C-alpha atoms as one frame of an Amber mdcrd trajectory, in Angstrom:
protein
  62.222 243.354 218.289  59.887 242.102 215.513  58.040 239.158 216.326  59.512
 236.790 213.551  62.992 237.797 214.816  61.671 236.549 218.425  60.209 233.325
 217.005  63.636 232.844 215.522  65.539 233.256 219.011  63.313 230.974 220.510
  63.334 228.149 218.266  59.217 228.140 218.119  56.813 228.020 215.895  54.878
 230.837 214.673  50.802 230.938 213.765  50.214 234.135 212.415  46.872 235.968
 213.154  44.956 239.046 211.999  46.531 241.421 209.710  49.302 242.312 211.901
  51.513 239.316 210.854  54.963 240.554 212.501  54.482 243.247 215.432  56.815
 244.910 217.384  57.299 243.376 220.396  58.690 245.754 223.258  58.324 242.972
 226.375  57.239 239.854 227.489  55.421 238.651 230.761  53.478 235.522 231.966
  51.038 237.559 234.286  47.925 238.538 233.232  48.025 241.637 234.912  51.337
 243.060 233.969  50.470 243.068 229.966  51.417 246.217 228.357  50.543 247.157
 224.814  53.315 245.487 223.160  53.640 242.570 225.259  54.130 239.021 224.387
  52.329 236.981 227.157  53.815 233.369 228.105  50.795 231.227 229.121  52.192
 228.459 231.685  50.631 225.648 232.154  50.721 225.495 236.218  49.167 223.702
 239.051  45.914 225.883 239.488  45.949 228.034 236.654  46.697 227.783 232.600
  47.439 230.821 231.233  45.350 230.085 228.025  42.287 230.988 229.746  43.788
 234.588 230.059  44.148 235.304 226.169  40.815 237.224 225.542  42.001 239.383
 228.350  45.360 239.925 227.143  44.716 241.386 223.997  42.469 243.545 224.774
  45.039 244.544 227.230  47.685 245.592 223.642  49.272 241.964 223.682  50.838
 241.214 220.694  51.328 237.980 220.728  51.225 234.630 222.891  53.761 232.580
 223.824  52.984 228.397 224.917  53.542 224.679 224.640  50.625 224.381 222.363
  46.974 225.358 222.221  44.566 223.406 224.885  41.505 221.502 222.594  39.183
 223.493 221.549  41.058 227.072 222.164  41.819 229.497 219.811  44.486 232.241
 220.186  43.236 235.652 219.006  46.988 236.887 218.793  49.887 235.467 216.682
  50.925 232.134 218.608  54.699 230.929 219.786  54.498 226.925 220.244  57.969
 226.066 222.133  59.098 223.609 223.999  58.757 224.792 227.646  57.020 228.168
 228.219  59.188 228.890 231.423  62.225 228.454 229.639  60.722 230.516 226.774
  59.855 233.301 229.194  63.490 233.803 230.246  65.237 233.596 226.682  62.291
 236.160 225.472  63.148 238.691 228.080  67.105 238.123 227.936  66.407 238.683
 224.232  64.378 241.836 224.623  66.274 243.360 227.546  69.162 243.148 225.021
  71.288 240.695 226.803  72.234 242.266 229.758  74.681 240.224 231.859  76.972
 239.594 228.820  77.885 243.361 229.513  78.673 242.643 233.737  80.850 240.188
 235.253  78.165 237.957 237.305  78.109 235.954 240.630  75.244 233.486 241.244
  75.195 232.597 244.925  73.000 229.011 246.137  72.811 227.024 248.910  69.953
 226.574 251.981  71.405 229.226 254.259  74.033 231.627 254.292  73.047 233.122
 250.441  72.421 236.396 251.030  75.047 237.488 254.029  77.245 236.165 251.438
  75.902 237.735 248.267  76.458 241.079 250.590  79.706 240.366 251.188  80.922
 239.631 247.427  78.815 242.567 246.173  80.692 244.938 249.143  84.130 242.893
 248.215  84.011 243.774 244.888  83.301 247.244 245.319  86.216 247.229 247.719
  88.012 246.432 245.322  87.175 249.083 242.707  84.238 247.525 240.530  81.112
 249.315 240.440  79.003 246.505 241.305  75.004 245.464 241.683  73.438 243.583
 243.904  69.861 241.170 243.388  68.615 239.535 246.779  66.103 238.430 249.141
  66.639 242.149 250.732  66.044 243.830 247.243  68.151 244.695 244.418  71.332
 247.572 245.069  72.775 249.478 242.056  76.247 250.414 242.006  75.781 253.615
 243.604  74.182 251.692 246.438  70.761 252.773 245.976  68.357 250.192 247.681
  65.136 249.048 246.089  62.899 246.542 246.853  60.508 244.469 244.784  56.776
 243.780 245.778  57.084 240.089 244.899  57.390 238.038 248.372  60.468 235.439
 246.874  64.185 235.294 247.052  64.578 236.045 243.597  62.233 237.948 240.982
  60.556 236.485 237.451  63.203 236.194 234.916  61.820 239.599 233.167  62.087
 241.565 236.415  66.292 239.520 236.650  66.905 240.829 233.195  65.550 244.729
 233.485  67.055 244.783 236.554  70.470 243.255 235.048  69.502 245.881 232.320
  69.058 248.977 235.228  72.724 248.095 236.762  74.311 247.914 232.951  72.879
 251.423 232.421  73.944 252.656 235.638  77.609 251.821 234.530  78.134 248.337
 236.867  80.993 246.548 236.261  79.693 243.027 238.058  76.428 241.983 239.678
  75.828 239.364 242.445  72.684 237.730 242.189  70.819 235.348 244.849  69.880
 232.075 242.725  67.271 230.055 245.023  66.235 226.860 244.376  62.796 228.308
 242.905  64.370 230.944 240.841  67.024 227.555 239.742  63.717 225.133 239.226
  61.877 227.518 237.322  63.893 229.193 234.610  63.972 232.266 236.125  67.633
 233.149 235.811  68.110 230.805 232.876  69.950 233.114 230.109  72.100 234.823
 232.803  75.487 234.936 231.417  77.201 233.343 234.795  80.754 233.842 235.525
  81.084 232.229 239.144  78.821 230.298 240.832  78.630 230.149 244.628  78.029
 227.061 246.618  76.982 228.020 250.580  75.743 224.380 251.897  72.381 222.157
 251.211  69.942 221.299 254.512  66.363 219.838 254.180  64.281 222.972 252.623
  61.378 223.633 250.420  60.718 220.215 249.958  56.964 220.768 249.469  58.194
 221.873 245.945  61.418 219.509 245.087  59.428 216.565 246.675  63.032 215.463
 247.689  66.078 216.447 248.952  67.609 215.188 246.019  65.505 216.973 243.546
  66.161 219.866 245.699  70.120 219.345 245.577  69.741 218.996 241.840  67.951
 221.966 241.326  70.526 224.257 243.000  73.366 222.276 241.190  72.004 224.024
 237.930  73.704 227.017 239.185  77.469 225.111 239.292  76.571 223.457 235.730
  75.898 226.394 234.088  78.866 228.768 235.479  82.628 228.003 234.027  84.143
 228.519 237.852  82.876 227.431 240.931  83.490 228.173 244.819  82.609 225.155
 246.623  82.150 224.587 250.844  83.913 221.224 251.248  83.104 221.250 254.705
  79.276 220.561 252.991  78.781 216.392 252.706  76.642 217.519 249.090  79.684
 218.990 247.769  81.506 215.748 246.560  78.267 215.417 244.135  79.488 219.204
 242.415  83.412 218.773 242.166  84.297 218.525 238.337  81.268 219.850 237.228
  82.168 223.448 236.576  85.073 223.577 234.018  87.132 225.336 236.819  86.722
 225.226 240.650  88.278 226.560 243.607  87.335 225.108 247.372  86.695 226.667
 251.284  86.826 225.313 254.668  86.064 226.970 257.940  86.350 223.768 260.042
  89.530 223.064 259.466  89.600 220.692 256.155  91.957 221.043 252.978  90.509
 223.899 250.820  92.156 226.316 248.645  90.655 228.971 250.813  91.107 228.387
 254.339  90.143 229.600 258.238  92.396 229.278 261.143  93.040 230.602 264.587
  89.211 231.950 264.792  88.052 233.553 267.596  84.291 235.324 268.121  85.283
 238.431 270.132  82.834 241.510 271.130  84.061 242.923 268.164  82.932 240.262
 265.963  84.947 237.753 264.081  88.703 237.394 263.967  90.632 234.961 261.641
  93.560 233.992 260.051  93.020 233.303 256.559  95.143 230.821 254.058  94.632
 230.976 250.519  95.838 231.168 247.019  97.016 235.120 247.221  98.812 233.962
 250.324  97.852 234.446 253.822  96.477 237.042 255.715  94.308 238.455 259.175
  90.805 239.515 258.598  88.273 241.085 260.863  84.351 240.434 260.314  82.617
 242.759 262.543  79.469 240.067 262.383  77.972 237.919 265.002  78.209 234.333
 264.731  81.338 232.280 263.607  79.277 230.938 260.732  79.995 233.658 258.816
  83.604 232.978 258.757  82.349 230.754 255.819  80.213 233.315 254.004  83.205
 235.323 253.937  85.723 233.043 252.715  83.099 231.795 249.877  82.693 235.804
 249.011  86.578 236.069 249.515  87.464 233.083 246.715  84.606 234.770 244.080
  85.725 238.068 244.477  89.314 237.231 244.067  88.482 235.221 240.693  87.201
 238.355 239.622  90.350 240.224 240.292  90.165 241.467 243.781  93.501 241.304
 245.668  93.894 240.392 249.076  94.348 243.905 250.440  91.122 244.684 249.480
  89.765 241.893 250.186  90.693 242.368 253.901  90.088 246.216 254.321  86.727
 244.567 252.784  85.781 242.450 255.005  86.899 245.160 257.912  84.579 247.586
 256.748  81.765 245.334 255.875  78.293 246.669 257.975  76.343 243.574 257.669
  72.802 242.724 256.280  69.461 243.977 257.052  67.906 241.258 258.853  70.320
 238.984 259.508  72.117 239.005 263.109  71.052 242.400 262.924  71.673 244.064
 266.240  68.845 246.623 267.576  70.322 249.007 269.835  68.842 249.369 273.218
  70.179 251.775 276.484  69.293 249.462 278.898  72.261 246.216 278.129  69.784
 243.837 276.452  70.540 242.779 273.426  67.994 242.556 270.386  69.011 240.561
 267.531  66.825 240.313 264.248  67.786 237.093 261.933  65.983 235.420 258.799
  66.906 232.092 260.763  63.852 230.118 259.810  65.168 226.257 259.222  65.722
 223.939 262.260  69.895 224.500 261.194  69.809 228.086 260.627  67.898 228.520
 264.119  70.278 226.234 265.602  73.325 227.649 264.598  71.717 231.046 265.380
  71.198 230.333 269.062  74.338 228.305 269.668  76.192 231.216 268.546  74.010
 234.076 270.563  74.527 231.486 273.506  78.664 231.478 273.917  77.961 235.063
 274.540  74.913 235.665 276.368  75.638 236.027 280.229  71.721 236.237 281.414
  69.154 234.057 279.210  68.550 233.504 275.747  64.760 234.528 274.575  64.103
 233.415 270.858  60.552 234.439 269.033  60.044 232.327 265.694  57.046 231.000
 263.888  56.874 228.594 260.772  55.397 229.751 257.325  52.034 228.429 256.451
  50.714 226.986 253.014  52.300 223.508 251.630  55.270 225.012 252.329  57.291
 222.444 254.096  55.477 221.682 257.168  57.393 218.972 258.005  59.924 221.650
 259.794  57.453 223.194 262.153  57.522 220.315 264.946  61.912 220.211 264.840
  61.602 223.750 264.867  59.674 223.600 268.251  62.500 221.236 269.559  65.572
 223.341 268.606  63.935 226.790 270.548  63.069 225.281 273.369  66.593 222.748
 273.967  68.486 225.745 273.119  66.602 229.173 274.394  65.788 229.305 278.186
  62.579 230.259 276.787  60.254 230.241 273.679  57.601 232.309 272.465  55.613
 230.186 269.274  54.000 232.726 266.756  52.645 234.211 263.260  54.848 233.846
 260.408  53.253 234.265 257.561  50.368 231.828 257.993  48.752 232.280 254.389
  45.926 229.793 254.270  46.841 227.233 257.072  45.329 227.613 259.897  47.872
 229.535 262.832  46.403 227.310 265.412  47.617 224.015 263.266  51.176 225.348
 263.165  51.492 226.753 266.731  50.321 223.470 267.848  52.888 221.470 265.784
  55.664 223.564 267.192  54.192 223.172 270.538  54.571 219.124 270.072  58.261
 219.446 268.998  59.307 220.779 272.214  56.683 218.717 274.286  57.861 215.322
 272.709  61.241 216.119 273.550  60.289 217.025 277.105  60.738 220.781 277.286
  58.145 223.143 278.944  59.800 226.305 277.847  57.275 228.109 275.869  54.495
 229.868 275.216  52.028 230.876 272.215  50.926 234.150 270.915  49.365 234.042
 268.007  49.886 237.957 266.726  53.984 238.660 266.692  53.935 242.113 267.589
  52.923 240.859 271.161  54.775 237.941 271.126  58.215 240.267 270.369  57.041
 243.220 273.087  56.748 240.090 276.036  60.114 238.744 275.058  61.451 241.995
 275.246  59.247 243.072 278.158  60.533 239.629 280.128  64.707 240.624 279.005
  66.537 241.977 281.662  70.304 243.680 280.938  72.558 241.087 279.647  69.893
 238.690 278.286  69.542 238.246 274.590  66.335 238.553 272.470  66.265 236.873
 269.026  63.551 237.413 266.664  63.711 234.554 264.152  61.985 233.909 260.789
  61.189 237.511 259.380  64.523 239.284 258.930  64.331 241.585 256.124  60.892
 240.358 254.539  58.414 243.653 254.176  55.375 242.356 254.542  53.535 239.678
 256.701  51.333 237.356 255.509  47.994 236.185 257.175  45.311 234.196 255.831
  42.855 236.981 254.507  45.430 240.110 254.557  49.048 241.187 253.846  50.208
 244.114 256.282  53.426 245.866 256.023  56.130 244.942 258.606  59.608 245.746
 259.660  60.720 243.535 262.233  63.765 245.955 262.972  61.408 248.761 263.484
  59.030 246.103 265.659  61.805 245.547 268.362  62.749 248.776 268.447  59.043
 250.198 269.239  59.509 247.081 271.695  62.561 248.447 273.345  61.079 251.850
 273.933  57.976 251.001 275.581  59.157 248.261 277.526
């Protein structure tokens, strides 16, 4: 794409510079280090950095032009100039543009909510296919193609930068996908990064005091995921969610879900958690049917009837949406069962909010006949450290015992954090735990203390690759960690 036919689709104002007044531009990027020749670079404006102060670099790195909100005093660009509006937003529409438009080509389901986004992303993505449409998948876990090839970015966030969304979007139209079911996180909402993605559904798990060290407040935060809803023409929507009344009208169409028992379109009866996993009758607009979840925790009898009413808008009948469900193998990471010889039982979730870690042990409890170990830690950095103390309280009320430790610390101080988890359970009177700062000890002494028909939970990590510590990133598989675990001990 030339460059004047870019400045066009962007609405911005173009400087020309040198004698190269209209270049070819073959992508766009707003890191530094990921200019190609050819590139147009975005320079946000953000908290520690501008990108201005990059543009000397750039072009010597074969950027062809600059994209920005204006040039800082005194500055000059050395490469054609872009002055729009809001660089983020610029960023996304330049790589939609450039990628050639991708999701206009796939049926697309954006997924939001605090907890319960990706076991349900899974679920519509294996739906779907169910249901005969070749479909990709973009989450926390990585990004699927159609023929269920796996892949994982190196990026540590639930959802990529809107040029890595749109050539991936591009990768699953080429592979011959029919749909795609994309994680949209509050961040990825916030900051433009799936802005331009042609939605068809939108997804709406449940909203719970997260990330607030970025929204500032949990209404900003519930506004920032409600961009999903506004900018899809149907959504699914969790009435059994108080934030939901603030969403109903907004999509042109809507259809709702209940698992506790309240008037939905799409509804859960007669559910029962058996060894087997999850068993429930399900009432809904194709009529009414049994399904069998072969996933721990009755939670998910909501992820499924949210994946259920998407995948059905989309054309999926209820036979397949049953033999779906039936067949479904779960998600990396989350309630994740590690098999061991010896009757314990290892379980590997992403639980990592006071609610997710509650509802994560109150389900392992009902059927745990010895005791109930739980490792967890609390991310370092700005991010949210308000959770760390309730997170303390809810391991220690609801495990018979608690081991505090590393989850990706980043720049704060371990100690810091492993003492405020340590004062959650104190001030509410529970003894119940015990420290250890590196987590591949603290996971082989839980597993070392389980005897037969106790359960181990490792909370916090799930699926993530890497772990973060204040001066180094290692790789990690928490999955792998329990199972060395299991073997020695």
């Amino acid at each position: 794409m030339r460059l004047a036919e870019l400045a066009d689709h962007l609405h911005a104002h173009l400087t020309p510079v040198g004698p190269e007044l209209n270049p070819e531009v073959t992508g766009v990027t707003h890191n530094a280090d990921w200019v190609q020749p050819g590139s147009a670079f975005v320079a946000i404006r953000g908290a520690r950095f501008d990108g201005h102060s990059f543009l000397e670099r750039v072009a010597q790195a074969g950027a062809v032009a600059v994209i920005g909100e204006g040039l800082p005093d005194g500055v000059t660009s050395p490469l054609p100039y872009l002055r729009v509006t809001s660089a983020r937003a610029a960023l996304a529409d330049a790589a939609a543009a450039l990628a050639g438009h991708p999701s206009r080509d796939l049926r697309v389901v954006g997924v939001t909510g605090t907890d319960g986004k990706t076991t349900t992303s899974w679920l519509a993505r294996h739906l779907l296919r169910a249901a005969g449409q070749r479909t990709g998948l973009l989450s926390t876990v990585g990004y699927e193609l159609p023929d269920g090839t796996l892949r994982h970015f190196p990026a540590h966030f639930t959802t990529p930068e809107a040029p890595q969304v749109q050539a991936t979007l591009a990768e699953m139209v080429a592979a011959g996908a029919d749909a795609a079911v994309l994680e949209a996180s509050s961040h990825a909402l916030a900051l433009e990064r799936v802005r331009s993605v042609a939605w068809d559904v939108a997804v709406w798990t449940h909203l719970s005091s997260e990330h607030l060290d970025f929204h500032g407040t949990l209404e900003n935060y519930f506004a920032d995921k409600r961009r999903l809803v506004e900018a899809a023409p149907f959504a699914v929507l969790n009435v059994d969610d108080p934030w939901t009344a603030g969403l109903r009208g907004v999509a042109p169409a809507e259809t709702t879900y209940s698992a506790e028992g309240q008037h939905a379109d799409w509804r859960a009866t007669d559910i029962e958690e058996r060894s087997t996993g999850l068993h429930f009758h399900v009432i809904s607009p194709l009529g009414e049917f049994d399904a069998h979840l072969p996933m721990i925790g009755r939670f998910n009898v909501a992820n499924a009837l949210a994946a259920m009413a998407a995948a059905a808008h989309l054309g999926a009948d209820w036979e397949a949406l049953a033999a779906g469900l039936a067949s479904f193998r779960g998600v990396p990471g989350r309630m994740e069962l590690v098999p061991d010889t010896r009757g314990r039982r290892v379980v590997v979730d992403f639980a990592h909010t006071p609610p997710s870690l509650e509802k994560a042990l109150g389900t392992l409890r009902t059927t745990t006949a010895g005791r109930l170990i739980v490792v967890l830690g609390s991310a370092g950095g700005p991010r949210d450290p308000g959770k760390r103390a309730p997170l303390g309280e809810v391991a220690t009320r609801l495990a018979d015992h608690a081991i505090f430790t590393e989850e990706d610390c980043r720049d704060t101080p371990l100690d810091d954090i492993l003492r405020e988890m340590e004062r959650g359970a104190q001030e509410a009177g529970h003894t119940n735990f015990q420290s250890m700062p590196d987590r591949r000890d603290a996971i082989r002494t839980a597993i070392a203390l389980a005897q037969p028909g106790d359960t181990v939970l490792l909370a916090g990590k799930g699926p993530e690759d890497t772990l973060e510590r204040a001066h180094e990133t290692i790789p990690w598989n928490e999955t792998q960690e329990a199972a060395d675990a299991l073997h020695l001990s």
